[in-house]
mmCIF file of C-alpha atoms in Angstrom:
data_model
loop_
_atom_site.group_PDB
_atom_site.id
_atom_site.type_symbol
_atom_site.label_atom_id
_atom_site.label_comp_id
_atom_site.label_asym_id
_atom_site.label_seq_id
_atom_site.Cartn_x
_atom_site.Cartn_y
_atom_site.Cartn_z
ATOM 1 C CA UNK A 181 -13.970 -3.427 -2.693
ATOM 2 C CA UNK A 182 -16.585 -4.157 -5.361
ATOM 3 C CA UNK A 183 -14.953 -1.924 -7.521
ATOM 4 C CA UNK A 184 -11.364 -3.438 -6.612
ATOM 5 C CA UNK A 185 -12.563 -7.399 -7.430
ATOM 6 C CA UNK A 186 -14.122 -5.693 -10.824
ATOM 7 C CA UNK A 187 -10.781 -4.662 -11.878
ATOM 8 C CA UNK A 188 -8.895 -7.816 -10.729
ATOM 9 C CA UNK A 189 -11.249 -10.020 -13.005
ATOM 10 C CA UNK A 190 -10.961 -7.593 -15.855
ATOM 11 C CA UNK A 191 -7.535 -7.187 -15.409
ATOM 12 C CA UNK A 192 -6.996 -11.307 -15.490
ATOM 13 C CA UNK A 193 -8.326 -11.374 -18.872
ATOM 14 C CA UNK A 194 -7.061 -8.109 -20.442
ATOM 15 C CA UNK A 195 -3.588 -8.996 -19.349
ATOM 16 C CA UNK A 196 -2.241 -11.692 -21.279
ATOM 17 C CA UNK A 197 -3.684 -9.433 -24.154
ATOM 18 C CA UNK A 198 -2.253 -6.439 -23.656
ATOM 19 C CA UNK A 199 1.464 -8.351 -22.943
ATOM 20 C CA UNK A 200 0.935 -10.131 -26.776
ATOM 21 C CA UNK A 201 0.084 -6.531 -28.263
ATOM 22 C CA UNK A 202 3.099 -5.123 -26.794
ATOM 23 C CA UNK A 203 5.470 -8.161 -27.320
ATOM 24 C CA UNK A 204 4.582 -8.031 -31.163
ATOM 25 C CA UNK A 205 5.081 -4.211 -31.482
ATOM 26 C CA UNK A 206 7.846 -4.349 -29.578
ATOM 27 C CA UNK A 207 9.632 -7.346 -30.029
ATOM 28 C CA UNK A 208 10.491 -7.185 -26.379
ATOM 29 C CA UNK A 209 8.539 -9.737 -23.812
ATOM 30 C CA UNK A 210 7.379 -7.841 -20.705
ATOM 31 C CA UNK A 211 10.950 -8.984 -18.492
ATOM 32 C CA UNK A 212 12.498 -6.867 -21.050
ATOM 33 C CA UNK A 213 10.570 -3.580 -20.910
ATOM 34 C CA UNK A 214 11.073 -3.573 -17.753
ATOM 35 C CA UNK A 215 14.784 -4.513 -17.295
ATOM 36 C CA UNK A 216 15.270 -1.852 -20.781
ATOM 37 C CA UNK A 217 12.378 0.742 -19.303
ATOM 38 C CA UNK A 218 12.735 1.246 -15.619
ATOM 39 C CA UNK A 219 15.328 2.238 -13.571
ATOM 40 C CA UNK A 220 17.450 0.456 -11.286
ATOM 41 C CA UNK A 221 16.234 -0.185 -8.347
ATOM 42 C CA UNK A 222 13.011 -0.568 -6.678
ATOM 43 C CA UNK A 223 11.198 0.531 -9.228
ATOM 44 C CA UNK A 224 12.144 -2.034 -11.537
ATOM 45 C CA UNK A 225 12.794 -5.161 -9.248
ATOM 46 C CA UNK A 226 9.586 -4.595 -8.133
ATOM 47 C CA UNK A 227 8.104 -4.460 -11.318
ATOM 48 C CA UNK A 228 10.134 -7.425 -12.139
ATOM 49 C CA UNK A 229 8.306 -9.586 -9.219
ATOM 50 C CA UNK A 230 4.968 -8.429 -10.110
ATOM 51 C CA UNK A 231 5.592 -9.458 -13.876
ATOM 52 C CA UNK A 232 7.008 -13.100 -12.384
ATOM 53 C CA UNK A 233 4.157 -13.124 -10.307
ATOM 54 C CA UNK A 234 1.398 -12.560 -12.275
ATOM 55 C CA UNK A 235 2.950 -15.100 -15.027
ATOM 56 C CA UNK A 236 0.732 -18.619 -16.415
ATOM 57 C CA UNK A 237 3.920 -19.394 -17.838
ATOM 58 C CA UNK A 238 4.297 -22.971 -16.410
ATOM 59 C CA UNK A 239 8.137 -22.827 -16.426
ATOM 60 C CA UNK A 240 8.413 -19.621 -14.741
ATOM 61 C CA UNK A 241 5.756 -20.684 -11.653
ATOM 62 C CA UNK A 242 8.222 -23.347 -11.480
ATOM 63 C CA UNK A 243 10.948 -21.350 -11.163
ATOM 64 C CA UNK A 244 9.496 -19.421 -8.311
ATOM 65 C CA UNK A 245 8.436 -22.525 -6.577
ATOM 66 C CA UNK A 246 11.790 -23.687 -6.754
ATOM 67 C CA UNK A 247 13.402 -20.359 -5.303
ATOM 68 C CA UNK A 248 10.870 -20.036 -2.778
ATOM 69 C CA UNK A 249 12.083 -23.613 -1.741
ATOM 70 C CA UNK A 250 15.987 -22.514 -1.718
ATOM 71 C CA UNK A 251 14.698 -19.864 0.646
ATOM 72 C CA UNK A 252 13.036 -22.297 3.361
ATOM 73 C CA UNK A 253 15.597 -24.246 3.340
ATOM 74 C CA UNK A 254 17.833 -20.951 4.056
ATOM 75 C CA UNK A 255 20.495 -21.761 0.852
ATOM 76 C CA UNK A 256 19.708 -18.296 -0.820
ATOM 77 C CA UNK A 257 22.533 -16.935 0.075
ATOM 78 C CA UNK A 258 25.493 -15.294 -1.852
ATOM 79 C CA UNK A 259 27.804 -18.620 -1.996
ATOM 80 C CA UNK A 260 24.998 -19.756 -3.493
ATOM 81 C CA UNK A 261 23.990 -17.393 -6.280
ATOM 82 C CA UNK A 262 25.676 -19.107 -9.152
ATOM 83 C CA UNK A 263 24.137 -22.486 -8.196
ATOM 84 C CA UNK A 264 20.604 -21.104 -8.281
ATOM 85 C CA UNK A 265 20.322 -18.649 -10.278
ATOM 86 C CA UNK A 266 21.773 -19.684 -13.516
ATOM 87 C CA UNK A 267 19.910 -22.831 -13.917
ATOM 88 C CA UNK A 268 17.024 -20.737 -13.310
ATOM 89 C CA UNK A 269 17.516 -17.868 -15.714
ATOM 90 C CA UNK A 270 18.278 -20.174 -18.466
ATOM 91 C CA UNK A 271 14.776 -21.780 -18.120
ATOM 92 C CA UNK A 272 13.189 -18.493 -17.771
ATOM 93 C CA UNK A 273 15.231 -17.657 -20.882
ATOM 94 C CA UNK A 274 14.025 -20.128 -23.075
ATOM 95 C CA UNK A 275 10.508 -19.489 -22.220
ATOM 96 C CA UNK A 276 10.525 -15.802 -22.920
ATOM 97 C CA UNK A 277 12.055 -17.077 -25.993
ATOM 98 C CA UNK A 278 14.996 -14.032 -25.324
ATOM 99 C CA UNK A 279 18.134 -14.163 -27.389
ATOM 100 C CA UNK A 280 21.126 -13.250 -25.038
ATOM 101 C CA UNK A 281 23.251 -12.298 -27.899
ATOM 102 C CA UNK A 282 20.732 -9.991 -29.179
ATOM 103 C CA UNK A 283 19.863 -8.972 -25.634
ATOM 104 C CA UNK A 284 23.261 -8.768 -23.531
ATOM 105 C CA UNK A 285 22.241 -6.443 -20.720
ATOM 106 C CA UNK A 286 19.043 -8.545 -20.172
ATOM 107 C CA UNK A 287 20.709 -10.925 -17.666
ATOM 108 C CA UNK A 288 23.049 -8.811 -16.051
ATOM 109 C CA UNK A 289 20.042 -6.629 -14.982
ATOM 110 C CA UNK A 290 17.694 -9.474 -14.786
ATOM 111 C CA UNK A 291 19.406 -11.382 -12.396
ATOM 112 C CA UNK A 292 20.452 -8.629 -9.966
ATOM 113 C CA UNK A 293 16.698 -8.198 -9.558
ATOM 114 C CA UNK A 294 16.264 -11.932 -8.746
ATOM 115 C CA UNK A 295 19.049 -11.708 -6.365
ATOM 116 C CA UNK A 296 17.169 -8.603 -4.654
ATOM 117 C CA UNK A 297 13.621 -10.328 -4.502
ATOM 118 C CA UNK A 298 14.600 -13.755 -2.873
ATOM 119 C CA UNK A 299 16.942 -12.196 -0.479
ATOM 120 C CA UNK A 300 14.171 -10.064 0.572
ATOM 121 C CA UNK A 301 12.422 -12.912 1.322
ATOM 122 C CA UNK A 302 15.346 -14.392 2.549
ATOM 123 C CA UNK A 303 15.443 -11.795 5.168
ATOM 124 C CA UNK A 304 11.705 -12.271 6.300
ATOM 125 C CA UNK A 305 12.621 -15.273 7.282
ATOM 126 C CA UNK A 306 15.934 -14.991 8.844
ATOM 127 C CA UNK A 307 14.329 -11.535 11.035
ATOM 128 C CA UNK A 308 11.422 -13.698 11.583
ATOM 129 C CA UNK A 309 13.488 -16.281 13.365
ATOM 130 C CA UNK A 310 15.115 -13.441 15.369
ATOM 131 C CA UNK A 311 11.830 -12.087 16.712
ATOM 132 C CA UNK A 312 10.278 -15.511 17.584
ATOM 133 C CA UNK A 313 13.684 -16.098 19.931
ATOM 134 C CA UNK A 314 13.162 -14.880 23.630
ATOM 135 C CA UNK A 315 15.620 -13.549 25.521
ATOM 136 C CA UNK A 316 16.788 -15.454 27.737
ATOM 137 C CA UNK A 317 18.791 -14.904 30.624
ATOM 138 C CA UNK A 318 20.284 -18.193 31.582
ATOM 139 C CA UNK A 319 21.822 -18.074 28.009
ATOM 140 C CA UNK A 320 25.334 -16.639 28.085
ATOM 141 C CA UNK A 321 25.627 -14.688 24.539
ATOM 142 C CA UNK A 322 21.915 -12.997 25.046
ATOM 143 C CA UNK A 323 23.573 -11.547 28.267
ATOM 144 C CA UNK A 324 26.828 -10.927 27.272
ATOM 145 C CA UNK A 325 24.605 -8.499 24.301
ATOM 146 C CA UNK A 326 22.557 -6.865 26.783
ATOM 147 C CA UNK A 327 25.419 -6.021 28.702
ATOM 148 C CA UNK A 328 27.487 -4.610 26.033
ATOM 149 C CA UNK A 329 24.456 -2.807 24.943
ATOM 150 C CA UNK A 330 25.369 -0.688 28.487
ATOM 151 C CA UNK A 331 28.808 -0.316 28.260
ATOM 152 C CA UNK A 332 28.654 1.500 24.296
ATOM 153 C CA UNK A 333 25.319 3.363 26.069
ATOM 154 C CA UNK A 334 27.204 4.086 29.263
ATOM 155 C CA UNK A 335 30.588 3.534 28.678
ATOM 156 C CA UNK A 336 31.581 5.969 31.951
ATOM 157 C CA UNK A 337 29.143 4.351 34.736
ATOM 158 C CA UNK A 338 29.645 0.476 36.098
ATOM 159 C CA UNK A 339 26.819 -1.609 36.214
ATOM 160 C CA UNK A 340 26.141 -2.164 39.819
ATOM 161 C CA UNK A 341 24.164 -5.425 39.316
ATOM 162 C CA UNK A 342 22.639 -7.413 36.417
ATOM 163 C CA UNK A 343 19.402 -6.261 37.830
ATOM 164 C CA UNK A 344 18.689 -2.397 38.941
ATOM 165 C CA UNK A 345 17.436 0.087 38.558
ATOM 166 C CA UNK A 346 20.021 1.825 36.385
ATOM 167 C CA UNK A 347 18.504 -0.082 33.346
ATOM 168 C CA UNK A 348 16.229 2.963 33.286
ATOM 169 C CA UNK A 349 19.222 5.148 32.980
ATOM 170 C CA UNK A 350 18.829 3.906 29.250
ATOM 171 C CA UNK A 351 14.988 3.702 28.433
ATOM 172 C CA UNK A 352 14.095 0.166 29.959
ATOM 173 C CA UNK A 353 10.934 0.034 32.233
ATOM 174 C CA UNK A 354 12.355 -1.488 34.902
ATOM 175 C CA UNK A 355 15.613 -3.958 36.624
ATOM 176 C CA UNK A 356 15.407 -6.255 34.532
ATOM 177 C CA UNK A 357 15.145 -5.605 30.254
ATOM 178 C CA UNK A 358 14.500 -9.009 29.740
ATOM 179 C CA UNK A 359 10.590 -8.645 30.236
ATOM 180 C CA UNK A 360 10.710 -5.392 27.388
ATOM 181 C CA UNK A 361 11.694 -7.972 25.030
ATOM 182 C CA UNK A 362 8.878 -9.987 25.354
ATOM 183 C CA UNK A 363 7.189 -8.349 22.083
ATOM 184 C CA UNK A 364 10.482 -8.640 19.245
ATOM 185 C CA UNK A 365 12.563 -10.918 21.424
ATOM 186 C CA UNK A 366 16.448 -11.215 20.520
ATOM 187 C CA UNK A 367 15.518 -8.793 17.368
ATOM 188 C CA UNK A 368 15.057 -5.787 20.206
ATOM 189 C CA UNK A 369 18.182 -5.976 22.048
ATOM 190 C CA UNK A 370 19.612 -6.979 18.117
ATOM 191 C CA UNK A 371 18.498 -3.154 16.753
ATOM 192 C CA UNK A 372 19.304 -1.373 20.007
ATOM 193 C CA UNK A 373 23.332 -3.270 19.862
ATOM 194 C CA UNK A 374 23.643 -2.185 16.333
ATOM 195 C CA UNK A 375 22.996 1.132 16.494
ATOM 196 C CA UNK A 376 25.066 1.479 19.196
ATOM 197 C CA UNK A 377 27.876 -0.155 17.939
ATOM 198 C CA UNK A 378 27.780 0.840 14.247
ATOM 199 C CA UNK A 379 26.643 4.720 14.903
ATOM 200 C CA UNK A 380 27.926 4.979 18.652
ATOM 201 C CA UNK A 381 28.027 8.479 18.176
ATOM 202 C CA UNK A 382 24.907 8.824 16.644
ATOM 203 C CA UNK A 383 23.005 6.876 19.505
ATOM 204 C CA UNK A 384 24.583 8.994 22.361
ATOM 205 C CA UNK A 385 23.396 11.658 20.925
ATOM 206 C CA UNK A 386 20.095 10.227 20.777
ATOM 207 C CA UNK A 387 20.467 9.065 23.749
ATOM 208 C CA UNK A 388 20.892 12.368 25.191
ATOM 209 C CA UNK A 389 17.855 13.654 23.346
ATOM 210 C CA UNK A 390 16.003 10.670 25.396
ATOM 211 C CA UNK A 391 17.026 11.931 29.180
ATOM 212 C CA UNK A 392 16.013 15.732 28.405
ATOM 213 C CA UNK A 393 14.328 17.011 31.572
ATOM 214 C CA UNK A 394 11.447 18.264 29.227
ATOM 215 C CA UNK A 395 11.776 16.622 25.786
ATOM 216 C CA UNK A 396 12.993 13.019 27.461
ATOM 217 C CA UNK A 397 11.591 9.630 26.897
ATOM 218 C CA UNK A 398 12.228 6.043 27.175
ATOM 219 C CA UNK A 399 15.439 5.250 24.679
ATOM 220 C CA UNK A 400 15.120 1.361 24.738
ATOM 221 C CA UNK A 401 11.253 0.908 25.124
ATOM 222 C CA UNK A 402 11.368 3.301 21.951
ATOM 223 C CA UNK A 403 14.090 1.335 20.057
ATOM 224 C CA UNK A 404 11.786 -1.419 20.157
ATOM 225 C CA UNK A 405 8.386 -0.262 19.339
ATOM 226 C CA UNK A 406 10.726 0.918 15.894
ATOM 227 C CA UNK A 407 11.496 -2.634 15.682
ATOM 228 C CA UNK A 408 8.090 -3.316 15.976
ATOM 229 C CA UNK A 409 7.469 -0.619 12.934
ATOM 230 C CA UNK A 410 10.381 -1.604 11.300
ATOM 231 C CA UNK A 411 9.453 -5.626 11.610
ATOM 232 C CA UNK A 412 5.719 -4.676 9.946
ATOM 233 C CA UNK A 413 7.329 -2.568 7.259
ATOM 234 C CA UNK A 414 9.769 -5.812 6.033
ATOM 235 C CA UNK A 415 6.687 -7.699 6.267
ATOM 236 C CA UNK A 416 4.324 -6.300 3.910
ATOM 237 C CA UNK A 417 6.789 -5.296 1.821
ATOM 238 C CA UNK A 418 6.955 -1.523 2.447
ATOM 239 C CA UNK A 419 10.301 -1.231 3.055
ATOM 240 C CA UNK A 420 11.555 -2.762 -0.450
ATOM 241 C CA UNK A 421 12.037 1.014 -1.432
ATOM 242 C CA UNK A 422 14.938 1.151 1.224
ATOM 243 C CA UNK A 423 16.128 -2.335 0.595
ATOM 244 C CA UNK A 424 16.125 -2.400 -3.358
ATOM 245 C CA UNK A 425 17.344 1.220 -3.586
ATOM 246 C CA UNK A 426 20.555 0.279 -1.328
ATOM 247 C CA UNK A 427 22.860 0.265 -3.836
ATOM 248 C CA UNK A 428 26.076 -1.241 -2.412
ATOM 249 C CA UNK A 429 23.820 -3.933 -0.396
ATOM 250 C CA UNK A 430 21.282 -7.033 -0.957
ATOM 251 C CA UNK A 431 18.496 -7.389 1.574
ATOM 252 C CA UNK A 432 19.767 -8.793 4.548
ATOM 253 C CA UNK A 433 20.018 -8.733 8.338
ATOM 254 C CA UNK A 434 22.808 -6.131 8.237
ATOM 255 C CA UNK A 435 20.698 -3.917 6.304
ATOM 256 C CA UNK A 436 17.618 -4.490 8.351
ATOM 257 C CA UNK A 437 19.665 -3.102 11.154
ATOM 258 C CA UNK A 438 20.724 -0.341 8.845
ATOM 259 C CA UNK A 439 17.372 0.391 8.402
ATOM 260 C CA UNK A 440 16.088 0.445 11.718
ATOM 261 C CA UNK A 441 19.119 2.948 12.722
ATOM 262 C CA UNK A 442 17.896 5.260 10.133
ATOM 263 C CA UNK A 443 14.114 4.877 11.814
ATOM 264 C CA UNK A 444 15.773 5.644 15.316
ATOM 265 C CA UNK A 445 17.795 8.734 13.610
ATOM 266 C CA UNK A 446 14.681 10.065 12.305
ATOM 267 C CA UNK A 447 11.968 9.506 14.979
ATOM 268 C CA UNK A 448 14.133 11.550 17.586
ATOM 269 C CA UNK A 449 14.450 14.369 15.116
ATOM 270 C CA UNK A 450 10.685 14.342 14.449
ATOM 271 C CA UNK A 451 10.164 14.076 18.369
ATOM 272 C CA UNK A 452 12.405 17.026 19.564
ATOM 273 C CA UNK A 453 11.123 19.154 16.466
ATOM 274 C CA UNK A 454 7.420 18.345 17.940
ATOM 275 C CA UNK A 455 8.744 20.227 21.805
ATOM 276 C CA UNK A 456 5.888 17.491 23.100
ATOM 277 C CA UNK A 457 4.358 18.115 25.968
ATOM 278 C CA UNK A 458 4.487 15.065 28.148
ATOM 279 C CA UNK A 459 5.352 11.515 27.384
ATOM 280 C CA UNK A 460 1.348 10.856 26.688
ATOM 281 C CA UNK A 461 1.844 12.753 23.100
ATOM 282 C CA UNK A 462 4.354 9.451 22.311
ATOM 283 C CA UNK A 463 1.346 7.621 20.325
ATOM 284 C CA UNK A 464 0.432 10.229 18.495
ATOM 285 C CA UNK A 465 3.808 11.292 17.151
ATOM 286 C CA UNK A 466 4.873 7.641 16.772
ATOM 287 C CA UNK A 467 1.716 7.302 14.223
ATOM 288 C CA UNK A 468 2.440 10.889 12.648
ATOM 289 C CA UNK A 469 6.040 9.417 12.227
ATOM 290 C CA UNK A 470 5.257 5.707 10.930
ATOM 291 C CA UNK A 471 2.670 7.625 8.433
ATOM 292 C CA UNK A 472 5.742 9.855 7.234
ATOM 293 C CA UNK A 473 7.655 6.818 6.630
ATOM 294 C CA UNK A 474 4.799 4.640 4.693
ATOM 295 C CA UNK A 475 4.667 8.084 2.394
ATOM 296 C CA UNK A 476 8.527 8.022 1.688
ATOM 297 C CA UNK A 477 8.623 4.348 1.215
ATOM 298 C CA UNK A 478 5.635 4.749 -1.794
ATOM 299 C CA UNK A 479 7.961 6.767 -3.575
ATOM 300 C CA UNK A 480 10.062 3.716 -5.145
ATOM 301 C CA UNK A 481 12.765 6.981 -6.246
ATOM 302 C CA UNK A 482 12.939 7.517 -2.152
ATOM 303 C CA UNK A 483 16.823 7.249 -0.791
ATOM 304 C CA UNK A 484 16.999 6.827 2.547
ATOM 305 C CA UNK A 485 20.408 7.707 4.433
ATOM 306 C CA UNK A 486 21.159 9.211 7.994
ATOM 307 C CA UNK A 487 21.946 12.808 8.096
ATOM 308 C CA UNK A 488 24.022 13.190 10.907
ATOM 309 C CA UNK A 489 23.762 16.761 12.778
ATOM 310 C CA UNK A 490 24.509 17.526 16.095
ATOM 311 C CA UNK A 491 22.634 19.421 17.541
ATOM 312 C CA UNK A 492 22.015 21.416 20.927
ATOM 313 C CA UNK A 493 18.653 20.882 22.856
#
C-alpha cells in the first residue's frame, strides 16, 4: 500500500513530464498515440479514459463534467450523439491543439471511444435502476414476465397456479419467485427472460443440465447469483473487455443481457465438466468460475462469444 501511494505521488509529478517529452518528439499529444498506437477496442478506449481522466487540462475536466451530467440526466443516448459529442470534441480539439486536416482519423476513432465510455456509464445507471426495482406482484407487466419466463422454460406443462410448487420445476426455492428476487430485483427475472427468449435453445439445454439426477441444481436461483456476478463485474469496470470489444454494439442493457447469457452458457459447462458431488460444491465452483472470468476479462484482447454445443449428459 505504502509502496502503491509512493508511486501515485511520483507518478503525479513525472506525468505531465513524460507527456511534454513525448508530445515534442512526437508531435502527437497523448489522445493521439493512443487513438494512432492501440488497437480498437478495449484496449484503447480504455486507455483513452485513463488519459481523459488523469488530464489538468481545465477544458477537458469540463468536458467530462459535462458528459457525466448528460448521463444523470439519462440523454446519452444514440439520438443524442451528434448533440453531445461534437460540441465536445471540438473543445477537446482545440485544447490538444490537434489539426483535423493533418489528423483525419483522429476523430473518427476518438469519438467512437467517447461514445463507448459514457454509454458504459450510461448502462451503470440504467442496470442500476433495474436492480433497485422489486418485483412486485400486484404489478401487471412484472407478472406477465415471470410468467412468460415459464412458458419459453416449460413451454409443454400448464401452470397450475401463480403460486406452486412447480416454480421449482425451474430452479426457484419455493411457490412463489417473487421472494428470490429480493437480492437483483426486476434485473433477475430481466437476465433469466432474455436468455430464454433470445437463446431458447440454448437455455433448455441448460436447463436440462440443471434437473440432472446427479449433476442438477437450481436453474433460476443460479441465473441470479450470475446477475449478481455479472452486476459487480459492470460495476467496477471489469467487464469493459466484453463491452468495448463488442464490435457491432455500444454498452447497453441489451448487451448486459448478452453478457450475462454468455456467463450462464459458461458456468453450466464449467459445472458439468466439474461431475460435482452434491449441491454443497456450488460455492466453490461459482468462485473457481467468477475467478476464470476476472482472468479473461484482464486480457483487454479477450472475445467473448457463446459456443453453442449440444451435448449429452
Amino acid at each position: 500500500m505504502v509502496f502503491f501511494n509512493l508511486w501515485s505521488v511520483i507518478n503525479w509529478y513525472i506525468r505531465p513530464f513524460v507527456k511534454w517529452i513525448l508530445r515534442k518528439t512526437t508531435r502527437l499529444c497523448e489522445l493521439q498515440r493512443i487513438c494512432y498506437g492501440d488497437k480498437p477496442g478495449a484496449q484503447r478506449t480504455c486507455n483513452v479514459e485513463n488519459s481523459l481522466m488523469l488530464s489538468r487540462t481545465r477544458d477537458v475536466i469540463e468536458v467530462i463534467a459535462f458528459l457525466d451530467a448528460v448521463v444523470l440526466e439519462k440523454r446519452f443516448i444514440p439520438q443524442n450523439f451528434d448533440d453531445v459529442l461534437y460540441p465536445s470534441i471540438n473543445i477537446i480539439l482545440r485544447a490538444k491543439q490537434i489539426n483535423t486536416k493533418l489528423h483525419p482519423k483522429f476523430v473518427p476513432a476518438f469519438r467512437k471511444c467517447l461514445q463507448q465510455i459514457w454509454s458504459y456509464r450510461q448502462l451503470i445507471d440504467d442496470i442500476e435502476e433495474l436492480r433497485c426495482t422489486q418485483y412486485d406482484s400486484k404489478n401487471s407487466n412484472h407478472e406477465e414476465k415471470l410468467l412468460k419466463l415459464w412458458s419459453l422454460l416449460q413451454p409443454n406443462e400448464l401452470l397450475e397456479d401463480r403460486i406452486t410448487k412447480q416454480w421449482q420445476d425451474i430452479g426457484f426455492q419455493g411457490d412463489d419467485p417473487k421472494t428470490d428476487f429480493r437480492g437483483m430485483g426486476l434485473l433477475g427475472l430481466e437476465n433469466l427472460l432474455f436468455f430464454a427468449t433470445q437463446y431458447t435453445q440454448v437455455s433448455s439445454h441448460v436447463l436440462s443440465h440443471s434437473q440432472h439426477p446427479k449433476y442438477g441444481y437450481t436453474f433460476a436461483i443460479v441465473g441470479i447469483n450470475l446477475t449478481s456476478m455479472a452486476y459487480y463485474l459492470l460495476k467496477d469496470g471489469s467487464a469493459k473487455t466484453y463491452m468495448f470489444n463488442a464490435k457491432h454494439y455500444l454498452p447497453n442493457i441489451d448487451l448486459f443481457h448478452r453478457f450475462y447469457c454468455y456467463l450462464f452458457f459458461e458456468f453450466d459447462k464449467l459445472w458439468i465438466e466439474s461431475k460435482p458431488e452434491n449441491i454443497m460444491e456450488f460455492s466453490m465452483i461459482f468462485k473457481k468460475f467468477e475467478n476464470a472470468i476476472r482472468l479473461q476479462l484482464s486480457d483487454p484482447a479477450s472475445v467473448f462469444r457463446i459456443n453453442i454445443a449440444i451435448d449429452t449428459v
